[in-house]
Amino acid sequence: LADVNELTTIKRELNYRISVQSAKLLRLLKQKDRLVHEVQKNCDIVTACLQAVSQKRRKYFLCTCVLV
């Protein structure tokens, strides 16, 4: 009977630890998802800036070529 009680206690402890680790994992996955979204948004901004600068330089280059 002592073995059954001990096993029940171990099972309860394991279930508790699994639930704690699952909550941590879920929190970290949500955080990762938010950070990945933030990085993607920043990459989109950098890409847009680079494209804008590239277009301006191309227009400037074409104007200089025409003037020369």
PDB file of C-alpha atoms in Angstrom:
ATOM      1  CA  LEU A   1       0.000   0.000   0.000  1.00  0.00           C
ATOM      2  CA  ALA A   2       2.908   2.334   0.707  1.00  0.00           C
ATOM      3  CA  ASP A   3       4.218   1.744  -2.805  1.00  0.00           C
ATOM      4  CA  VAL A   4       0.847   2.698  -4.298  1.00  0.00           C
ATOM      5  CA  ASN A   5       0.740   5.905  -2.241  1.00  0.00           C
ATOM      6  CA  GLU A   6       4.315   6.711  -3.210  1.00  0.00           C
ATOM      7  CA  LEU A   7       3.557   6.115  -6.886  1.00  0.00           C
ATOM      8  CA  THR A   8       0.446   8.284  -6.631  1.00  0.00           C
ATOM      9  CA  THR A   9       2.502  11.077  -5.073  1.00  0.00           C
ATOM     10  CA  ILE A  10       5.161  10.763  -7.791  1.00  0.00           C
ATOM     11  CA  LYS A  11       2.475  10.828 -10.485  1.00  0.00           C
ATOM     12  CA  ARG A  12       0.887  13.936  -8.954  1.00  0.00           C
ATOM     13  CA  GLU A  13       4.300  15.658  -8.776  1.00  0.00           C
ATOM     14  CA  LEU A  14       5.094  14.762 -12.381  1.00  0.00           C
ATOM     15  CA  ASN A  15       1.722  16.041 -13.578  1.00  0.00           C
ATOM     16  CA  TYR A  16       2.317  19.302 -11.722  1.00  0.00           C
ATOM     17  CA  ARG A  17       5.805  19.725 -13.206  1.00  0.00           C
ATOM     18  CA  ILE A  18       4.516  18.917 -16.694  1.00  0.00           C
ATOM     19  CA  SER A  19       1.809  21.544 -16.312  1.00  0.00           C
ATOM     20  CA  VAL A  20       4.344  24.168 -15.134  1.00  0.00           C
ATOM     21  CA  GLN A  21       6.705  23.406 -18.021  1.00  0.00           C
ATOM     22  CA  SER A  22       3.812  23.455 -20.512  1.00  0.00           C
ATOM     23  CA  ALA A  23       2.807  26.920 -19.292  1.00  0.00           C
ATOM     24  CA  LYS A  24       6.419  28.130 -19.655  1.00  0.00           C
ATOM     25  CA  LEU A  25       6.662  26.631 -23.128  1.00  0.00           C
ATOM     26  CA  LEU A  26       3.409  28.249 -24.217  1.00  0.00           C
ATOM     27  CA  ARG A  27       4.551  31.645 -22.890  1.00  0.00           C
ATOM     28  CA  LEU A  28       7.896  31.343 -24.691  1.00  0.00           C
ATOM     29  CA  LEU A  29       6.260  30.259 -27.949  1.00  0.00           C
ATOM     30  CA  LYS A  30       3.946  33.270 -27.834  1.00  0.00           C
ATOM     31  CA  GLN A  31       6.935  35.514 -27.121  1.00  0.00           C
ATOM     32  CA  LYS A  32       8.887  33.969 -30.005  1.00  0.00           C
ATOM     33  CA  ASP A  33       5.939  34.472 -32.351  1.00  0.00           C
ATOM     34  CA  ARG A  34       5.639  38.126 -31.307  1.00  0.00           C
ATOM     35  CA  LEU A  35       9.388  38.709 -31.765  1.00  0.00           C
ATOM     36  CA  VAL A  36       9.442  37.000 -35.175  1.00  0.00           C
ATOM     37  CA  HIS A  37       6.546  39.229 -36.252  1.00  0.00           C
ATOM     38  CA  GLU A  38       8.404  42.304 -34.965  1.00  0.00           C
ATOM     39  CA  VAL A  39      11.595  41.334 -36.820  1.00  0.00           C
ATOM     40  CA  GLN A  40       9.624  40.775 -40.024  1.00  0.00           C
ATOM     41  CA  LYS A  41       7.998  44.184 -39.649  1.00  0.00           C
ATOM     42  CA  ASN A  42      11.442  45.790 -39.174  1.00  0.00           C
ATOM     43  CA  CYS A  43      12.806  43.938 -42.223  1.00  0.00           C
ATOM     44  CA  ASP A  44       9.864  45.224 -44.281  1.00  0.00           C
ATOM     45  CA  ILE A  45      10.664  48.785 -43.171  1.00  0.00           C
ATOM     46  CA  VAL A  46      14.357  48.406 -44.070  1.00  0.00           C
ATOM     47  CA  THR A  47      13.438  46.924 -47.448  1.00  0.00           C
ATOM     48  CA  ALA A  48      11.052  49.796 -48.159  1.00  0.00           C
ATOM     49  CA  CYS A  49      13.730  52.349 -47.203  1.00  0.00           C
ATOM     50  CA  LEU A  50      16.329  50.671 -49.398  1.00  0.00           C
ATOM     51  CA  GLN A  51      13.932  50.576 -52.334  1.00  0.00           C
ATOM     52  CA  ALA A  52      13.041  54.244 -51.841  1.00  0.00           C
ATOM     53  CA  VAL A  53      16.704  55.275 -51.716  1.00  0.00           C
ATOM     54  CA  SER A  54      17.498  53.108 -54.723  1.00  0.00           C
ATOM     55  CA  GLN A  55      14.706  54.708 -56.762  1.00  0.00           C
ATOM     56  CA  LYS A  56      15.814  58.210 -55.767  1.00  0.00           C
ATOM     57  CA  ARG A  57      19.413  57.475 -56.720  1.00  0.00           C
ATOM     58  CA  ARG A  58      18.330  56.003 -60.037  1.00  0.00           C
ATOM     59  CA  LYS A  59      16.281  59.137 -60.818  1.00  0.00           C
ATOM     60  CA  TYR A  60      19.224  61.333 -59.740  1.00  0.00           C
ATOM     61  CA  PHE A  61      21.609  59.269 -61.855  1.00  0.00           C
ATOM     62  CA  LEU A  62      19.330  59.515 -64.916  1.00  0.00           C
ATOM     63  CA  CYS A  63      18.950  63.275 -64.462  1.00  0.00           C
ATOM     64  CA  THR A  64      22.726  63.728 -64.188  1.00  0.00           C
ATOM     65  CA  CYS A  65      23.303  61.647 -67.293  1.00  0.00           C
ATOM     66  CA  VAL A  66      20.786  63.701 -69.265  1.00  0.00           C
ATOM     67  CA  LEU A  67      22.320  66.970 -68.073  1.00  0.00           C
ATOM     68  CA  VAL A  68      25.865  65.907 -68.932  1.00  0.00           C
TER      69      VAL A  68
END
